[in-house]
Amino acid sequence: MGDAATARDASKQDTSDRIVLAAEVEFAERGFEGAGMKAISQRADVSQALLHYHFGSKDHLYAEVVRRRSKLINEARLDLLAKVDLGGKEAIGGILDALFRPPLGPLGGDQSYTRIFGGLIVGRERDRALVREYYDPTAQKFVEALQAALPGSSRKTAAHAYTLALGALVAVISRDGRVERLMGQQELRGIDEVLAGLITFAEGGIRALAASEKSEN
């Protein structure tokens, strides 16, 4: 490929990336229904014609925002999960750290994508379909890891544990200041403090679920 063709491809990719990042902010601030293609094109500093050329419709652009960000999050999650000793004493904490850390950190898109992420879990069919496509395959691996780390537990309990842990993540991921208000603490807490609280809370609940299942059998 010649230098000119390479430059054109790079420019096209830069434009695509700029549009997706602009769309991420617009969807986060206004939701899917409130976000407009014109507003997104203005944020990205491209024409609406060029925006439609790259992504076609608002539905396709929204799906691309979720696809790109979920890929970053899930790759990081699986990398961290692969390092967890599922037979060790710290397995549950390690699994939860792998689940929580990427979406809370820089790969999670800061406050822009975190608002979208929270909405995906409780969203409409469009959101549920995107979750099935882009998040469920990774979720299955975490359910399997939880079951392996809880000897004698069923797939049902492991899936329930994963779902409840994810709910705890959604409760804090927007970082809208509510937790700080309730604590009487004005400054935003750091990721390590947020993670420590989430892991402690979720691990306690998961172990209680597993113990409850054993007592019933």
Short mmCIF file of C-alpha atoms in Angstrom, two decimals:
data_model
loop_
_atom_site.label_atom_id
_atom_site.label_comp_id
_atom_site.label_asym_id
_atom_site.label_seq_id
_atom_site.Cartn_x
_atom_site.Cartn_y
_atom_site.Cartn_z
CA MET A 1 0.00 0.00 0.00
CA GLY A 2 1.36 3.41 -0.96
CA ASP A 3 1.98 6.31 1.39
CA ALA A 4 -1.03 8.23 0.06
CA ALA A 5 -3.40 5.30 0.59
CA THR A 6 -2.01 4.72 4.08
CA ALA A 7 -2.55 8.38 4.94
CA ARG A 8 -6.15 8.23 3.66
CA ASP A 9 -6.87 5.15 5.77
CA ALA A 10 -5.35 6.81 8.85
CA SER A 11 -7.41 9.95 8.27
CA LYS A 12 -10.57 7.88 7.86
CA GLN A 13 -9.85 6.04 11.11
CA ASP A 14 -9.15 9.31 12.94
CA THR A 15 -12.49 10.70 11.75
CA SER A 16 -14.31 7.53 12.80
CA ASP A 17 -12.69 7.61 16.24
CA ARG A 18 -13.55 11.26 16.70
CA ILE A 19 -17.18 10.64 15.81
CA VAL A 20 -17.47 7.69 18.22
CA LEU A 21 -15.94 9.65 21.10
CA ALA A 22 -18.25 12.60 20.41
CA ALA A 23 -21.23 10.26 20.25
CA GLU A 24 -20.23 8.67 23.55
CA VAL A 25 -20.42 12.05 25.28
CA GLU A 26 -23.69 12.99 23.56
CA PHE A 27 -25.39 9.69 24.42
CA ALA A 28 -24.13 9.92 28.01
CA GLU A 29 -25.43 13.44 28.51
CA ARG A 30 -28.77 13.14 26.68
CA GLY A 31 -29.54 9.44 26.48
CA PHE A 32 -30.31 7.64 23.24
CA GLU A 33 -33.60 9.39 22.63
CA GLY A 34 -32.29 12.86 23.39
CA ALA A 35 -29.04 12.57 21.44
CA GLY A 36 -29.09 14.05 17.96
CA MET A 37 -26.98 13.27 14.92
CA LYS A 38 -26.58 16.98 14.26
CA ALA A 39 -25.29 17.57 17.79
CA ILE A 40 -22.90 14.63 17.44
CA SER A 41 -21.57 15.94 14.13
CA GLN A 42 -20.98 19.33 15.74
CA ARG A 43 -19.15 17.76 18.68
CA ALA A 44 -16.97 15.77 16.29
CA ASP A 45 -16.50 18.77 13.98
CA VAL A 46 -17.64 16.83 10.92
CA SER A 47 -20.55 17.27 8.53
CA GLN A 48 -23.72 15.27 9.06
CA ALA A 49 -23.18 13.78 5.63
CA LEU A 50 -19.79 12.45 6.71
CA LEU A 51 -21.24 11.13 9.96
CA HIS A 52 -23.93 9.22 8.04
CA TYR A 53 -21.30 7.97 5.59
CA HIS A 54 -19.33 6.40 8.42
CA PHE A 55 -22.17 5.05 10.57
CA GLY A 56 -25.46 5.29 8.72
CA SER A 57 -27.97 5.71 11.53
CA LYS A 58 -28.12 6.66 15.19
CA ASP A 59 -28.79 3.04 16.12
CA HIS A 60 -25.63 1.89 14.35
CA LEU A 61 -23.57 4.67 15.91
CA TYR A 62 -24.86 3.84 19.40
CA ALA A 63 -24.04 0.17 18.85
CA GLU A 64 -20.52 1.13 17.73
CA VAL A 65 -20.00 3.21 20.88
CA VAL A 66 -20.94 0.19 23.00
CA ARG A 67 -18.94 -2.24 20.86
CA ARG A 68 -15.71 -0.26 21.02
CA ARG A 69 -15.86 0.53 24.71
CA SER A 70 -16.99 -2.96 25.74
CA LYS A 71 -14.09 -4.45 23.79
CA LEU A 72 -11.60 -2.42 25.82
CA ILE A 73 -13.32 -3.23 29.11
CA ASN A 74 -13.77 -6.93 28.44
CA GLU A 75 -10.25 -7.51 27.16
CA ALA A 76 -8.89 -5.93 30.35
CA ARG A 77 -11.32 -7.96 32.47
CA LEU A 78 -10.24 -11.24 30.91
CA ASP A 79 -6.56 -10.37 31.24
CA LEU A 80 -7.04 -9.76 34.96
CA LEU A 81 -9.24 -12.83 35.39
CA ALA A 82 -6.59 -15.04 33.79
CA LYS A 83 -4.19 -14.09 36.59
CA VAL A 84 -6.53 -15.19 39.40
CA ASP A 85 -5.77 -18.47 41.17
CA LEU A 86 -9.30 -19.87 41.29
CA GLY A 87 -8.27 -22.37 43.94
CA GLY A 88 -6.71 -19.79 46.25
CA LYS A 89 -8.13 -18.06 49.31
CA GLU A 90 -8.23 -14.72 47.53
CA ALA A 91 -10.03 -16.04 44.45
CA ILE A 92 -13.37 -14.29 45.01
CA GLY A 93 -11.70 -10.95 45.67
CA GLY A 94 -9.52 -11.40 42.58
CA ILE A 95 -12.50 -12.24 40.39
CA LEU A 96 -14.39 -9.20 41.64
CA ASP A 97 -11.38 -6.94 41.13
CA ALA A 98 -11.16 -8.18 37.52
CA LEU A 99 -14.87 -7.49 37.06
CA PHE A 100 -14.94 -4.04 38.66
CA ARG A 101 -11.58 -2.42 37.95
CA PRO A 102 -11.66 -1.95 34.14
CA PRO A 103 -15.04 -0.17 33.91
CA LEU A 104 -14.13 2.05 36.87
CA GLY A 105 -10.72 2.96 35.46
CA PRO A 106 -9.61 4.93 32.39
CA LEU A 107 -10.67 2.14 30.00
CA GLY A 108 -14.22 2.61 31.23
CA GLY A 109 -14.50 5.98 29.52
CA ASP A 110 -14.71 8.05 32.70
CA GLN A 111 -18.11 9.61 33.37
CA SER A 112 -19.23 9.57 29.74
CA TYR A 113 -19.40 5.85 29.14
CA THR A 114 -20.12 4.96 32.77
CA ARG A 115 -23.55 6.57 32.38
CA ILE A 116 -24.18 4.53 29.24
CA PHE A 117 -22.90 1.38 30.97
CA GLY A 118 -25.31 1.81 33.86
CA GLY A 119 -28.22 2.33 31.47
CA LEU A 120 -27.38 -0.78 29.47
CA ILE A 121 -28.14 -3.03 32.43
CA VAL A 122 -31.64 -1.65 32.95
CA GLY A 123 -32.30 -0.41 29.42
CA ARG A 124 -34.80 -1.21 26.73
CA GLU A 125 -34.61 -4.03 24.22
CA ARG A 126 -31.97 -2.16 22.18
CA ASP A 127 -29.72 -2.09 25.24
CA ARG A 128 -30.49 -5.66 26.23
CA ALA A 129 -29.57 -6.86 22.74
CA LEU A 130 -26.23 -5.05 22.94
CA VAL A 131 -25.55 -6.55 26.37
CA ARG A 132 -26.25 -10.03 25.01
CA GLU A 133 -23.89 -9.49 22.08
CA TYR A 134 -21.03 -7.59 23.66
CA TYR A 135 -21.09 -8.47 27.36
CA ASP A 136 -22.66 -11.91 27.84
CA PRO A 137 -19.73 -13.96 26.45
CA THR A 138 -17.38 -12.38 29.01
CA ALA A 139 -20.02 -12.64 31.73
CA GLN A 140 -20.22 -16.39 31.16
CA LYS A 141 -16.49 -16.68 31.88
CA PHE A 142 -16.92 -14.80 35.15
CA VAL A 143 -19.82 -17.04 36.17
CA GLU A 144 -17.64 -20.08 35.46
CA ALA A 145 -14.81 -18.56 37.51
CA LEU A 146 -17.10 -17.87 40.45
CA GLN A 147 -18.42 -21.42 40.37
CA ALA A 148 -14.86 -22.77 40.30
CA ALA A 149 -13.89 -20.54 43.24
CA LEU A 150 -16.90 -21.73 45.27
CA PRO A 151 -16.57 -25.50 45.42
CA GLY A 152 -19.92 -27.25 45.56
CA SER A 153 -21.88 -24.23 44.34
CA SER A 154 -24.28 -24.52 41.43
CA ARG A 155 -24.23 -22.61 38.17
CA LYS A 156 -27.44 -20.95 39.33
CA THR A 157 -25.80 -19.59 42.47
CA ALA A 158 -22.72 -18.44 40.57
CA ALA A 159 -24.89 -16.63 38.00
CA HIS A 160 -26.96 -15.05 40.77
CA ALA A 161 -23.76 -13.93 42.50
CA TYR A 162 -22.43 -12.39 39.29
CA THR A 163 -25.68 -10.54 38.62
CA LEU A 164 -25.87 -9.08 42.13
CA ALA A 165 -22.21 -8.06 42.02
CA LEU A 166 -22.85 -6.28 38.72
CA GLY A 167 -25.81 -4.50 40.32
CA ALA A 168 -23.51 -3.18 43.03
CA LEU A 169 -21.15 -1.90 40.34
CA VAL A 170 -23.97 -0.13 38.50
CA ALA A 171 -25.01 1.58 41.73
CA VAL A 172 -21.71 3.43 41.98
CA ILE A 173 -20.34 3.54 38.46
CA SER A 174 -21.88 6.84 37.39
CA ARG A 175 -19.93 8.55 40.15
CA ASP A 176 -22.54 11.29 40.30
CA GLY A 177 -21.59 12.27 43.84
CA ARG A 178 -24.55 10.63 45.57
CA VAL A 179 -22.43 8.26 47.66
CA GLU A 180 -20.28 11.19 48.75
CA ARG A 181 -23.37 13.23 49.69
CA LEU A 182 -24.74 10.40 51.79
CA MET A 183 -21.35 10.07 53.48
CA GLY A 184 -21.15 13.79 54.12
CA GLN A 185 -17.94 13.81 52.10
CA GLN A 186 -17.64 16.37 49.33
CA GLU A 187 -14.59 15.21 47.38
CA LEU A 188 -14.79 12.31 44.96
CA ARG A 189 -13.31 9.08 46.26
CA GLY A 190 -10.44 7.43 44.44
CA ILE A 191 -10.82 4.22 42.48
CA ASP A 192 -9.02 2.14 45.12
CA GLU A 193 -11.45 3.21 47.82
CA VAL A 194 -14.43 2.55 45.57
CA LEU A 195 -13.03 -0.85 44.60
CA ALA A 196 -12.30 -1.86 48.18
CA GLY A 197 -15.85 -1.09 49.26
CA LEU A 198 -17.41 -2.84 46.28
CA ILE A 199 -15.30 -5.96 46.67
CA THR A 200 -15.92 -6.22 50.40
CA PHE A 201 -19.67 -5.82 49.94
CA ALA A 202 -19.98 -8.15 46.97
CA GLU A 203 -17.70 -10.84 48.38
CA GLY A 204 -19.66 -10.97 51.60
CA GLY A 205 -22.91 -11.41 49.71
CA ILE A 206 -21.47 -14.04 47.39
CA ARG A 207 -20.13 -16.13 50.26
CA ALA A 208 -23.45 -15.87 52.05
CA LEU A 209 -25.28 -17.07 48.92
CA ALA A 210 -22.96 -20.05 48.58
CA ALA A 211 -23.32 -20.93 52.28
CA SER A 212 -27.10 -20.69 52.00
CA GLU A 213 -27.11 -23.09 49.07
CA LYS A 214 -24.98 -25.61 50.98
CA SER A 215 -27.28 -25.47 54.01
CA GLU A 216 -30.29 -26.21 51.84
CA ASN A 217 -28.67 -29.31 50.27
#
